[in-house]
Amino acid sequence: MPRKKTKSKKEQPTVTQLKKKLDAIYSQYIRRKYSDYRGYCSCVTCGVSKHVKHMQCGHYVPRTHLSLRYDERNTFPQCASCNVFQKGRMDEYAIFLINKFGDSILNELNIEKHKITKNFPYEEKIRYYKEKLLDMPDVPEATS
Ligand SMILES: [Zn+2]
């Protein structure tokens, strides 16, 4: 009789799947981090205040640079109008960053964006931000 095939190991998630998962958790974390008790946060480039559900996590240095994709100096709440339709409003974003972190920030980010990130610790970061989210107070549902 042929030997029974050993049970295959649970399939490991692909990098694409892990990235997608971390993107979602991290985006939620950034929007919640800056939200008030009503669950509202402000867009860093136009100032509009909306419920976290209607806001996005906007990157200054584009997400294609993995070294800054999940960096809290490079990611802030933005409304869809600024983030998508106005391509991030980079001039206003730069001014916001300089006001928040000082003159050297753009240079720092520019250096860091070229860093090569090998074996990115997706799973570790997913765990880390999941836990951070659990520590945050719940926000009420959006009313509209
Ligand atoms: Zn905006």
PDB file of C-alpha atoms and ligand atoms in Angstrom:
ATOM      1  CA  MET A   1       0.000   0.000   0.000  1.00  0.00           C
ATOM      2  CA  PRO A   2       1.331   3.451  -0.845  1.00  0.00           C
ATOM      3  CA  ARG A   3       2.301   5.462   2.133  1.00  0.00           C
ATOM      4  CA  LYS A   4      -0.137   8.127   3.073  1.00  0.00           C
ATOM      5  CA  LYS A   5       1.087  11.499   2.012  1.00  0.00           C
ATOM      6  CA  THR A   6       2.217  13.571   4.968  1.00  0.00           C
ATOM      7  CA  LYS A   7      -0.027  16.479   5.672  1.00  0.00           C
ATOM      8  CA  SER A   8       1.332  19.491   3.860  1.00  0.00           C
ATOM      9  CA  LYS A   9       2.500  22.347   5.994  1.00  0.00           C
ATOM     10  CA  LYS A  10       0.182  25.294   6.199  1.00  0.00           C
ATOM     11  CA  GLU A  11       1.003  27.492   3.275  1.00  0.00           C
ATOM     12  CA  GLN A  12       3.125  30.490   4.092  1.00  0.00           C
ATOM     13  CA  PRO A  13       1.690  33.865   3.083  1.00  0.00           C
ATOM     14  CA  THR A  14       3.464  35.522   0.162  1.00  0.00           C
ATOM     15  CA  VAL A  15       5.255  38.850   0.483  1.00  0.00           C
ATOM     16  CA  THR A  16       2.457  40.468  -1.516  1.00  0.00           C
ATOM     17  CA  GLN A  17      -0.119  39.185   0.949  1.00  0.00           C
ATOM     18  CA  LEU A  18       1.909  40.283   3.958  1.00  0.00           C
ATOM     19  CA  LYS A  19       2.476  43.723   2.483  1.00  0.00           C
ATOM     20  CA  LYS A  20      -1.224  44.139   1.809  1.00  0.00           C
ATOM     21  CA  LYS A  21      -2.063  43.121   5.348  1.00  0.00           C
ATOM     22  CA  LEU A  22       0.534  45.414   6.903  1.00  0.00           C
ATOM     23  CA  ASP A  23      -0.570  48.310   4.661  1.00  0.00           C
ATOM     24  CA  ALA A  24      -4.123  48.005   5.963  1.00  0.00           C
ATOM     25  CA  ILE A  25      -3.139  47.729   9.625  1.00  0.00           C
ATOM     26  CA  TYR A  26      -0.557  50.485   9.403  1.00  0.00           C
ATOM     27  CA  SER A  27      -2.944  52.835   7.613  1.00  0.00           C
ATOM     28  CA  GLN A  28      -5.534  52.273  10.299  1.00  0.00           C
ATOM     29  CA  TYR A  29      -2.913  52.904  12.972  1.00  0.00           C
ATOM     30  CA  ILE A  30      -1.805  56.220  11.431  1.00  0.00           C
ATOM     31  CA  ARG A  31      -5.355  57.505  11.045  1.00  0.00           C
ATOM     32  CA  ARG A  32      -6.327  56.442  14.553  1.00  0.00           C
ATOM     33  CA  LYS A  33      -3.131  57.845  16.057  1.00  0.00           C
ATOM     34  CA  TYR A  34      -4.133  61.362  15.057  1.00  0.00           C
ATOM     35  CA  SER A  35      -7.859  61.084  15.646  1.00  0.00           C
ATOM     36  CA  ASP A  36      -9.840  62.628  18.475  1.00  0.00           C
ATOM     37  CA  TYR A  37     -12.450  60.976  20.691  1.00  0.00           C
ATOM     38  CA  ARG A  38     -15.066  61.318  17.931  1.00  0.00           C
ATOM     39  CA  GLY A  39     -12.814  59.434  15.543  1.00  0.00           C
ATOM     40  CA  TYR A  40     -11.993  62.503  13.479  1.00  0.00           C
ATOM     41  CA  CYS A  41      -8.575  63.483  12.202  1.00  0.00           C
ATOM     42  CA  SER A  42      -7.302  66.337  10.072  1.00  0.00           C
ATOM     43  CA  CYS A  43      -5.707  66.197   6.662  1.00  0.00           C
ATOM     44  CA  VAL A  44      -2.129  67.449   7.023  1.00  0.00           C
ATOM     45  CA  THR A  45      -2.176  69.253   3.685  1.00  0.00           C
ATOM     46  CA  CYS A  46      -5.570  71.002   3.600  1.00  0.00           C
ATOM     47  CA  GLY A  47      -6.771  70.818   7.190  1.00  0.00           C
ATOM     48  CA  VAL A  48     -10.165  69.282   6.510  1.00  0.00           C
ATOM     49  CA  SER A  49     -11.366  67.144   9.415  1.00  0.00           C
ATOM     50  CA  LYS A  50     -13.132  63.862   8.677  1.00  0.00           C
ATOM     51  CA  HIS A  51     -13.880  60.553  10.307  1.00  0.00           C
ATOM     52  CA  VAL A  52     -10.958  58.089  10.101  1.00  0.00           C
ATOM     53  CA  LYS A  53     -13.084  55.916   7.843  1.00  0.00           C
ATOM     54  CA  HIS A  54     -13.038  58.653   5.219  1.00  0.00           C
ATOM     55  CA  MET A  55      -9.367  59.510   5.554  1.00  0.00           C
ATOM     56  CA  GLN A  56      -6.278  57.907   4.065  1.00  0.00           C
ATOM     57  CA  CYS A  57      -2.699  57.334   5.112  1.00  0.00           C
ATOM     58  CA  GLY A  58      -0.702  59.680   2.869  1.00  0.00           C
ATOM     59  CA  HIS A  59       2.977  59.162   2.155  1.00  0.00           C
ATOM     60  CA  TYR A  60       5.424  61.977   1.507  1.00  0.00           C
ATOM     61  CA  VAL A  61       8.105  59.761  -0.020  1.00  0.00           C
ATOM     62  CA  PRO A  62       6.076  57.344  -2.180  1.00  0.00           C
ATOM     63  CA  ARG A  63       5.286  53.881  -0.847  1.00  0.00           C
ATOM     64  CA  THR A  64       7.464  52.288  -3.499  1.00  0.00           C
ATOM     65  CA  HIS A  65      10.356  53.097  -1.155  1.00  0.00           C
ATOM     66  CA  LEU A  66       9.946  50.271   1.319  1.00  0.00           C
ATOM     67  CA  SER A  67      12.392  51.831   3.785  1.00  0.00           C
ATOM     68  CA  LEU A  68       9.877  54.641   4.403  1.00  0.00           C
ATOM     69  CA  ARG A  69       6.605  52.896   3.622  1.00  0.00           C
ATOM     70  CA  TYR A  70       5.901  52.324   7.305  1.00  0.00           C
ATOM     71  CA  ASP A  71       7.860  55.226   8.776  1.00  0.00           C
ATOM     72  CA  GLU A  72       5.937  57.528  11.097  1.00  0.00           C
ATOM     73  CA  ARG A  73       7.853  60.585   9.869  1.00  0.00           C
ATOM     74  CA  ASN A  74       6.683  59.887   6.334  1.00  0.00           C
ATOM     75  CA  THR A  75       3.042  58.943   6.855  1.00  0.00           C
ATOM     76  CA  PHE A  76       0.163  61.125   8.029  1.00  0.00           C
ATOM     77  CA  PRO A  77      -3.589  61.348   7.585  1.00  0.00           C
ATOM     78  CA  GLN A  78      -4.674  62.889   4.318  1.00  0.00           C
ATOM     79  CA  CYS A  79      -8.053  63.280   2.684  1.00  0.00           C
ATOM     80  CA  ALA A  80      -8.631  61.460  -0.596  1.00  0.00           C
ATOM     81  CA  SER A  81      -8.817  64.758  -2.432  1.00  0.00           C
ATOM     82  CA  CYS A  82      -5.250  65.699  -1.426  1.00  0.00           C
ATOM     83  CA  ASN A  83      -3.765  62.206  -1.428  1.00  0.00           C
ATOM     84  CA  VAL A  84      -5.195  60.939  -4.684  1.00  0.00           C
ATOM     85  CA  PHE A  85      -6.706  63.684  -6.782  1.00  0.00           C
ATOM     86  CA  GLN A  86      -4.059  66.285  -6.006  1.00  0.00           C
ATOM     87  CA  LYS A  87      -1.230  63.745  -5.998  1.00  0.00           C
ATOM     88  CA  GLY A  88      -0.357  64.270  -2.335  1.00  0.00           C
ATOM     89  CA  ARG A  89       0.001  68.083  -2.526  1.00  0.00           C
ATOM     90  CA  MET A  90       3.715  67.666  -2.062  1.00  0.00           C
ATOM     91  CA  ASP A  91       4.552  71.343  -1.506  1.00  0.00           C
ATOM     92  CA  GLU A  92       2.107  71.597   1.388  1.00  0.00           C
ATOM     93  CA  TYR A  93       3.232  68.220   2.682  1.00  0.00           C
ATOM     94  CA  ALA A  94       6.863  69.389   2.716  1.00  0.00           C
ATOM     95  CA  ILE A  95       5.913  72.532   4.647  1.00  0.00           C
ATOM     96  CA  PHE A  96       3.968  70.455   7.149  1.00  0.00           C
ATOM     97  CA  LEU A  97       6.969  68.142   7.691  1.00  0.00           C
ATOM     98  CA  ILE A  98       9.395  71.031   8.129  1.00  0.00           C
ATOM     99  CA  ASN A  99       7.092  72.685  10.661  1.00  0.00           C
ATOM    100  CA  LYS A 100       6.748  69.437  12.562  1.00  0.00           C
ATOM    101  CA  PHE A 101      10.284  68.044  12.472  1.00  0.00           C
ATOM    102  CA  GLY A 102      12.544  70.926  11.455  1.00  0.00           C
ATOM    103  CA  ASP A 103      14.510  71.876   8.366  1.00  0.00           C
ATOM    104  CA  SER A 104      16.571  68.690   8.161  1.00  0.00           C
ATOM    105  CA  ILE A 105      13.604  66.344   7.720  1.00  0.00           C
ATOM    106  CA  LEU A 106      13.418  66.424   3.927  1.00  0.00           C
ATOM    107  CA  ASN A 107      17.101  65.666   3.673  1.00  0.00           C
ATOM    108  CA  GLU A 108      16.803  62.833   6.203  1.00  0.00           C
ATOM    109  CA  LEU A 109      13.936  61.245   4.309  1.00  0.00           C
ATOM    110  CA  ASN A 110      15.760  61.690   1.046  1.00  0.00           C
ATOM    111  CA  ILE A 111      18.769  59.780   2.367  1.00  0.00           C
ATOM    112  CA  GLU A 112      16.663  57.081   3.932  1.00  0.00           C
ATOM    113  CA  LYS A 113      14.544  56.421   0.900  1.00  0.00           C
ATOM    114  CA  HIS A 114      17.533  54.919  -0.885  1.00  0.00           C
ATOM    115  CA  LYS A 115      18.215  52.417   1.875  1.00  0.00           C
ATOM    116  CA  ILE A 116      17.957  48.848   0.682  1.00  0.00           C
ATOM    117  CA  THR A 117      15.569  46.830   2.790  1.00  0.00           C
ATOM    118  CA  LYS A 118      16.239  43.132   2.547  1.00  0.00           C
ATOM    119  CA  ASN A 119      14.122  40.567   4.380  1.00  0.00           C
ATOM    120  CA  PHE A 120      11.639  43.136   5.519  1.00  0.00           C
ATOM    121  CA  PRO A 121      10.100  42.007   8.847  1.00  0.00           C
ATOM    122  CA  TYR A 122       6.459  42.115   7.737  1.00  0.00           C
ATOM    123  CA  GLU A 123       5.169  39.650  10.291  1.00  0.00           C
ATOM    124  CA  GLU A 124       6.921  41.392  13.158  1.00  0.00           C
ATOM    125  CA  LYS A 125       5.490  44.753  12.099  1.00  0.00           C
ATOM    126  CA  ILE A 126       1.997  43.326  11.662  1.00  0.00           C
ATOM    127  CA  ARG A 127       2.145  42.044  15.246  1.00  0.00           C
ATOM    128  CA  TYR A 128       3.552  45.356  16.499  1.00  0.00           C
ATOM    129  CA  TYR A 129       0.905  47.595  14.933  1.00  0.00           C
ATOM    130  CA  LYS A 130      -1.917  45.188  15.736  1.00  0.00           C
ATOM    131  CA  GLU A 131      -0.967  45.490  19.373  1.00  0.00           C
ATOM    132  CA  LYS A 132      -0.727  49.273  19.148  1.00  0.00           C
ATOM    133  CA  LEU A 133      -4.244  49.368  17.698  1.00  0.00           C
ATOM    134  CA  LEU A 134      -5.539  47.238  20.545  1.00  0.00           C
ATOM    135  CA  ASP A 135      -4.104  49.753  23.014  1.00  0.00           C
ATOM    136  CA  MET A 136      -5.992  52.620  21.408  1.00  0.00           C
ATOM    137  CA  PRO A 137      -9.433  53.654  22.572  1.00  0.00           C
ATOM    138  CA  ASP A 138     -12.271  52.650  20.271  1.00  0.00           C
ATOM    139  CA  VAL A 139     -13.622  55.344  18.017  1.00  0.00           C
ATOM    140  CA  PRO A 140     -17.337  55.784  17.356  1.00  0.00           C
ATOM    141  CA  GLU A 141     -18.659  54.765  13.940  1.00  0.00           C
ATOM    142  CA  ALA A 142     -18.866  57.391  11.233  1.00  0.00           C
ATOM    143  CA  THR A 143     -22.243  59.086  11.222  1.00  0.00           C
ATOM    144  CA  SER A 144     -22.202  59.703   7.496  1.00  0.00           C
TER     145      SER A 144
HETATM  146 ZN    ZN B   1      -6.770  67.281   2.255  1.00  0.00          ZN
END
